[in-house]
Structures are given as C-alpha cells and as structure tokens.
Amino acid sequence: MGASGFIGRHLAARLVAEGVCVTAAGRAPDHLRRYPPGAVAIRCDLAADRAEDWYERLAGVDAVVNCAGLFGDDRGYSNVHSDGPIALFDACRAAGVSRVIQISALGAATAAASAYHRSKAAADDHLAGTA
C-alpha cells in the first residue's frame, strides 16, 4: 500500500532491484505501472476496501508493507490510516501472511494532539495486538 508515495516507490524499486517479486497496490494502478519497472500493479482503496476485498489479492503473498499516508486532508485520516489498514491487517492474518510492516509516524499515539497521529496509532495498536 502506498507504492506511489515517496517511501513506497523507493522501497518497491529497491526490492525489485534485489530480485523480490513486488506487487504495488494503490488507487491508480496505471500510475503505479510506471514505477518500479518489474512490479505488478493492482488497484485497491484503503478508504473503501474491507478485509474480504483483500483475500484474493493476498494469495501467494509472503509479506505486506503498508506505506500509505494521507497528508493535509483530515477528513480521510481514519479511513486511510486506521480503518483501511486494520482491514488489511485482519485479511493478512486470515490469509496467513505473517510478515506485515506498518510505516507509521513519529508521534503516533492515541492521546496525540493531531488527528493524523491518532489515526496512525490506531492501526499501529491493532497490528501490535494492543487495540
């Protein structure tokens, strides 16, 4: 997730360069097909997808890295940073994907002052099994 963002595109390119089979997921797969060369692009939408939407996409996947991040529009924070990733993490658990990496944010905490940081913390806590 978030394969077209700053962290995601660099991470995906590095993994492809090291010979890893990468599936880049995002809202605009046509955009994702431009980089990294060699990655497969699939469409997903963290703001709308449920765990069930992920099951087929996760077939044969060994690891998931969530790099999704929304900046400057707090109306979508809970969807993109917490609800969507939580659905993805639950689907990973159900599909047997045991390696899940969540790219979070410094300052992410349930009592943080910003909605951005609270939304990131919700997904972090769920993945860690503390929510």
PDB file of C-alpha atoms in Angstrom:
ATOM      1  CA  MET A   1       0.000   0.000   0.000  1.00  0.00           C
ATOM      2  CA  GLY A   2       1.186   3.466  -0.763  1.00  0.00           C
ATOM      3  CA  ALA A   3       3.528   2.268  -3.513  1.00  0.00           C
ATOM      4  CA  SER A   4       3.290   5.564  -5.400  1.00  0.00           C
ATOM      5  CA  GLY A   5       4.308   7.710  -2.436  1.00  0.00           C
ATOM      6  CA  PHE A   6       7.794   8.801  -1.518  1.00  0.00           C
ATOM      7  CA  ILE A   7       8.624   5.887   0.793  1.00  0.00           C
ATOM      8  CA  GLY A   8       6.648   3.280  -1.130  1.00  0.00           C
ATOM      9  CA  ARG A   9       8.101   3.952  -4.558  1.00  0.00           C
ATOM     10  CA  HIS A  10      11.678   3.935  -3.267  1.00  0.00           C
ATOM     11  CA  LEU A  11      11.122   0.784  -1.218  1.00  0.00           C
ATOM     12  CA  ALA A  12       9.416  -1.026  -4.113  1.00  0.00           C
ATOM     13  CA  ALA A  13      12.209  -0.051  -6.524  1.00  0.00           C
ATOM     14  CA  ARG A  14      14.844  -1.304  -4.107  1.00  0.00           C
ATOM     15  CA  LEU A  15      13.040  -4.609  -3.572  1.00  0.00           C
ATOM     16  CA  VAL A  16      12.635  -5.146  -7.333  1.00  0.00           C
ATOM     17  CA  ALA A  17      16.339  -4.342  -7.830  1.00  0.00           C
ATOM     18  CA  GLU A  18      17.157  -7.032  -5.257  1.00  0.00           C
ATOM     19  CA  GLY A  19      15.081  -9.605  -7.142  1.00  0.00           C
ATOM     20  CA  VAL A  20      11.982  -9.573  -4.953  1.00  0.00           C
ATOM     21  CA  CYS A  21       8.642 -10.109  -6.679  1.00  0.00           C
ATOM     22  CA  VAL A  22       6.725  -6.921  -5.809  1.00  0.00           C
ATOM     23  CA  THR A  23       3.019  -6.215  -6.111  1.00  0.00           C
ATOM     24  CA  ALA A  24       2.451  -2.473  -5.878  1.00  0.00           C
ATOM     25  CA  ALA A  25      -1.010  -1.613  -4.592  1.00  0.00           C
ATOM     26  CA  GLY A  26      -2.755   1.734  -4.869  1.00  0.00           C
ATOM     27  CA  ARG A  27      -5.776   3.637  -6.105  1.00  0.00           C
ATOM     28  CA  ALA A  28      -4.279   4.249  -9.571  1.00  0.00           C
ATOM     29  CA  PRO A  29      -2.625   1.095 -10.948  1.00  0.00           C
ATOM     30  CA  ASP A  30      -1.930   2.778 -14.311  1.00  0.00           C
ATOM     31  CA  HIS A  31       0.184   5.308 -12.436  1.00  0.00           C
ATOM     32  CA  LEU A  32       1.901   2.534 -10.460  1.00  0.00           C
ATOM     33  CA  ARG A  33       2.906   0.661 -13.618  1.00  0.00           C
ATOM     34  CA  ARG A  34       5.402   3.428 -14.404  1.00  0.00           C
ATOM     35  CA  TYR A  35       7.485   2.613 -11.346  1.00  0.00           C
ATOM     36  CA  PRO A  36       9.053   0.483 -10.311  1.00  0.00           C
ATOM     37  CA  PRO A  37       9.686  -1.377 -13.557  1.00  0.00           C
ATOM     38  CA  GLY A  38       9.165  -5.063 -12.919  1.00  0.00           C
ATOM     39  CA  ALA A  39       6.478  -4.715 -10.264  1.00  0.00           C
ATOM     40  CA  VAL A  40       2.906  -5.909 -10.729  1.00  0.00           C
ATOM     41  CA  ALA A  41       0.337  -3.176 -10.048  1.00  0.00           C
ATOM     42  CA  ILE A  42      -3.076  -3.793  -8.510  1.00  0.00           C
ATOM     43  CA  ARG A  43      -5.914  -1.467  -7.581  1.00  0.00           C
ATOM     44  CA  CYS A  44      -7.031  -1.038  -4.010  1.00  0.00           C
ATOM     45  CA  ASP A  45      -8.582   1.720  -1.960  1.00  0.00           C
ATOM     46  CA  LEU A  46      -7.829   1.822   1.751  1.00  0.00           C
ATOM     47  CA  ALA A  47     -10.672   4.291   2.215  1.00  0.00           C
ATOM     48  CA  ALA A  48     -13.213   1.741   0.987  1.00  0.00           C
ATOM     49  CA  ASP A  49     -11.809  -1.808   0.920  1.00  0.00           C
ATOM     50  CA  ARG A  50     -12.855  -4.310   3.579  1.00  0.00           C
ATOM     51  CA  ALA A  51     -10.919  -7.362   4.744  1.00  0.00           C
ATOM     52  CA  GLU A  52     -12.873  -9.563   2.308  1.00  0.00           C
ATOM     53  CA  ASP A  53     -11.675  -7.407  -0.600  1.00  0.00           C
ATOM     54  CA  TRP A  54      -8.094  -8.349   0.243  1.00  0.00           C
ATOM     55  CA  TYR A  55      -8.336 -12.149   0.381  1.00  0.00           C
ATOM     56  CA  GLU A  56      -7.827 -12.810  -3.339  1.00  0.00           C
ATOM     57  CA  ARG A  57      -5.180 -10.075  -3.624  1.00  0.00           C
ATOM     58  CA  LEU A  58      -3.147 -11.685  -0.830  1.00  0.00           C
ATOM     59  CA  ALA A  59      -2.998 -15.154  -2.405  1.00  0.00           C
ATOM     60  CA  GLY A  60       0.668 -16.158  -2.602  1.00  0.00           C
ATOM     61  CA  VAL A  61       1.883 -13.045  -0.787  1.00  0.00           C
ATOM     62  CA  ASP A  62       4.666 -13.572   1.767  1.00  0.00           C
ATOM     63  CA  ALA A  63       4.867 -10.067   3.231  1.00  0.00           C
ATOM     64  CA  VAL A  64       2.969  -6.780   3.199  1.00  0.00           C
ATOM     65  CA  VAL A  65       4.346  -3.296   3.762  1.00  0.00           C
ATOM     66  CA  ASN A  66       1.818  -0.535   4.370  1.00  0.00           C
ATOM     67  CA  CYS A  67       3.322   2.809   3.371  1.00  0.00           C
ATOM     68  CA  ALA A  68       0.025   4.615   2.821  1.00  0.00           C
ATOM     69  CA  GLY A  69      -0.168   8.124   4.115  1.00  0.00           C
ATOM     70  CA  LEU A  70      -2.577  10.978   3.589  1.00  0.00           C
ATOM     71  CA  PHE A  71      -1.392  14.491   4.267  1.00  0.00           C
ATOM     72  CA  GLY A  72      -3.352  17.686   4.661  1.00  0.00           C
ATOM     73  CA  ASP A  73      -6.893  16.301   4.492  1.00  0.00           C
ATOM     74  CA  ASP A  74      -8.027  15.169   7.918  1.00  0.00           C
ATOM     75  CA  ARG A  75     -11.410  14.015   6.552  1.00  0.00           C
ATOM     76  CA  GLY A  76      -9.760  10.827   5.287  1.00  0.00           C
ATOM     77  CA  TYR A  77      -7.301  10.100   8.071  1.00  0.00           C
ATOM     78  CA  SER A  78      -9.419   7.492   9.838  1.00  0.00           C
ATOM     79  CA  ASN A  79     -10.155   5.676   6.559  1.00  0.00           C
ATOM     80  CA  VAL A  80      -6.652   5.671   5.103  1.00  0.00           C
ATOM     81  CA  HIS A  81      -4.590   5.452   8.290  1.00  0.00           C
ATOM     82  CA  SER A  82      -6.691   3.270  10.576  1.00  0.00           C
ATOM     83  CA  ASP A  83      -9.844   1.613   9.191  1.00  0.00           C
ATOM     84  CA  GLY A  84      -8.282   0.613   5.863  1.00  0.00           C
ATOM     85  CA  PRO A  85      -5.036  -0.725   7.303  1.00  0.00           C
ATOM     86  CA  ILE A  86      -6.928  -2.563  10.043  1.00  0.00           C
ATOM     87  CA  ALA A  87      -8.983  -4.330   7.353  1.00  0.00           C
ATOM     88  CA  LEU A  88      -5.743  -5.150   5.500  1.00  0.00           C
ATOM     89  CA  PHE A  89      -4.058  -6.436   8.663  1.00  0.00           C
ATOM     90  CA  ASP A  90      -7.070  -8.617   9.509  1.00  0.00           C
ATOM     91  CA  ALA A  91      -7.046 -10.013   5.964  1.00  0.00           C
ATOM     92  CA  CYS A  92      -3.318 -10.738   6.249  1.00  0.00           C
ATOM     93  CA  ARG A  93      -3.944 -12.661   9.453  1.00  0.00           C
ATOM     94  CA  ALA A  94      -6.776 -14.638   7.823  1.00  0.00           C
ATOM     95  CA  ALA A  95      -4.690 -15.325   4.690  1.00  0.00           C
ATOM     96  CA  GLY A  96      -1.652 -16.466   6.659  1.00  0.00           C
ATOM     97  CA  VAL A  97       0.572 -13.508   5.734  1.00  0.00           C
ATOM     98  CA  SER A  98       2.748 -13.430   8.824  1.00  0.00           C
ATOM     99  CA  ARG A  99       5.099 -10.592   7.867  1.00  0.00           C
ATOM    100  CA  VAL A 100       3.358  -7.230   7.959  1.00  0.00           C
ATOM    101  CA  ILE A 101       5.210  -3.951   8.249  1.00  0.00           C
ATOM    102  CA  GLN A 102       3.399  -0.751   9.101  1.00  0.00           C
ATOM    103  CA  ILE A 103       5.126   2.510   8.209  1.00  0.00           C
ATOM    104  CA  SER A 104       3.779   4.808  10.876  1.00  0.00           C
ATOM    105  CA  ALA A 105       4.738   8.295  12.041  1.00  0.00           C
ATOM    106  CA  LEU A 106       6.832   9.778  14.799  1.00  0.00           C
ATOM    107  CA  GLY A 107       4.455  10.918  17.492  1.00  0.00           C
ATOM    108  CA  ALA A 108       1.717   8.401  16.684  1.00  0.00           C
ATOM    109  CA  ALA A 109      -0.229   7.880  19.917  1.00  0.00           C
ATOM    110  CA  THR A 110      -3.834   7.505  20.979  1.00  0.00           C
ATOM    111  CA  ALA A 111      -3.568  10.709  23.028  1.00  0.00           C
ATOM    112  CA  ALA A 112      -1.747  12.721  20.333  1.00  0.00           C
ATOM    113  CA  ALA A 113      -2.933  16.242  19.617  1.00  0.00           C
ATOM    114  CA  SER A 114      -3.405  15.681  15.867  1.00  0.00           C
ATOM    115  CA  ALA A 115      -5.952  13.501  14.082  1.00  0.00           C
ATOM    116  CA  TYR A 116      -3.139  12.374  11.779  1.00  0.00           C
ATOM    117  CA  HIS A 117      -1.112  10.898  14.638  1.00  0.00           C
ATOM    118  CA  ARG A 118      -4.143   9.380  16.397  1.00  0.00           C
ATOM    119  CA  SER A 119      -5.220   7.651  13.182  1.00  0.00           C
ATOM    120  CA  LYS A 120      -1.752   6.194  12.638  1.00  0.00           C
ATOM    121  CA  ALA A 121      -1.680   4.990  16.258  1.00  0.00           C
ATOM    122  CA  ALA A 122      -4.990   3.143  15.852  1.00  0.00           C
ATOM    123  CA  ALA A 123      -3.551   0.958  13.075  1.00  0.00           C
ATOM    124  CA  ASP A 124      -0.244   0.534  14.908  1.00  0.00           C
ATOM    125  CA  ASP A 125      -2.010  -0.630  18.052  1.00  0.00           C
ATOM    126  CA  HIS A 126      -4.256  -3.025  16.121  1.00  0.00           C
ATOM    127  CA  LEU A 127      -1.315  -4.600  14.323  1.00  0.00           C
ATOM    128  CA  ALA A 128       0.606  -4.908  17.574  1.00  0.00           C
ATOM    129  CA  GLY A 129      -2.433  -6.536  19.193  1.00  0.00           C
ATOM    130  CA  THR A 130      -2.829  -3.820  21.790  1.00  0.00           C
ATOM    131  CA  ALA A 131      -6.088  -2.348  20.493  1.00  0.00           C
TER     132      ALA A 131
END
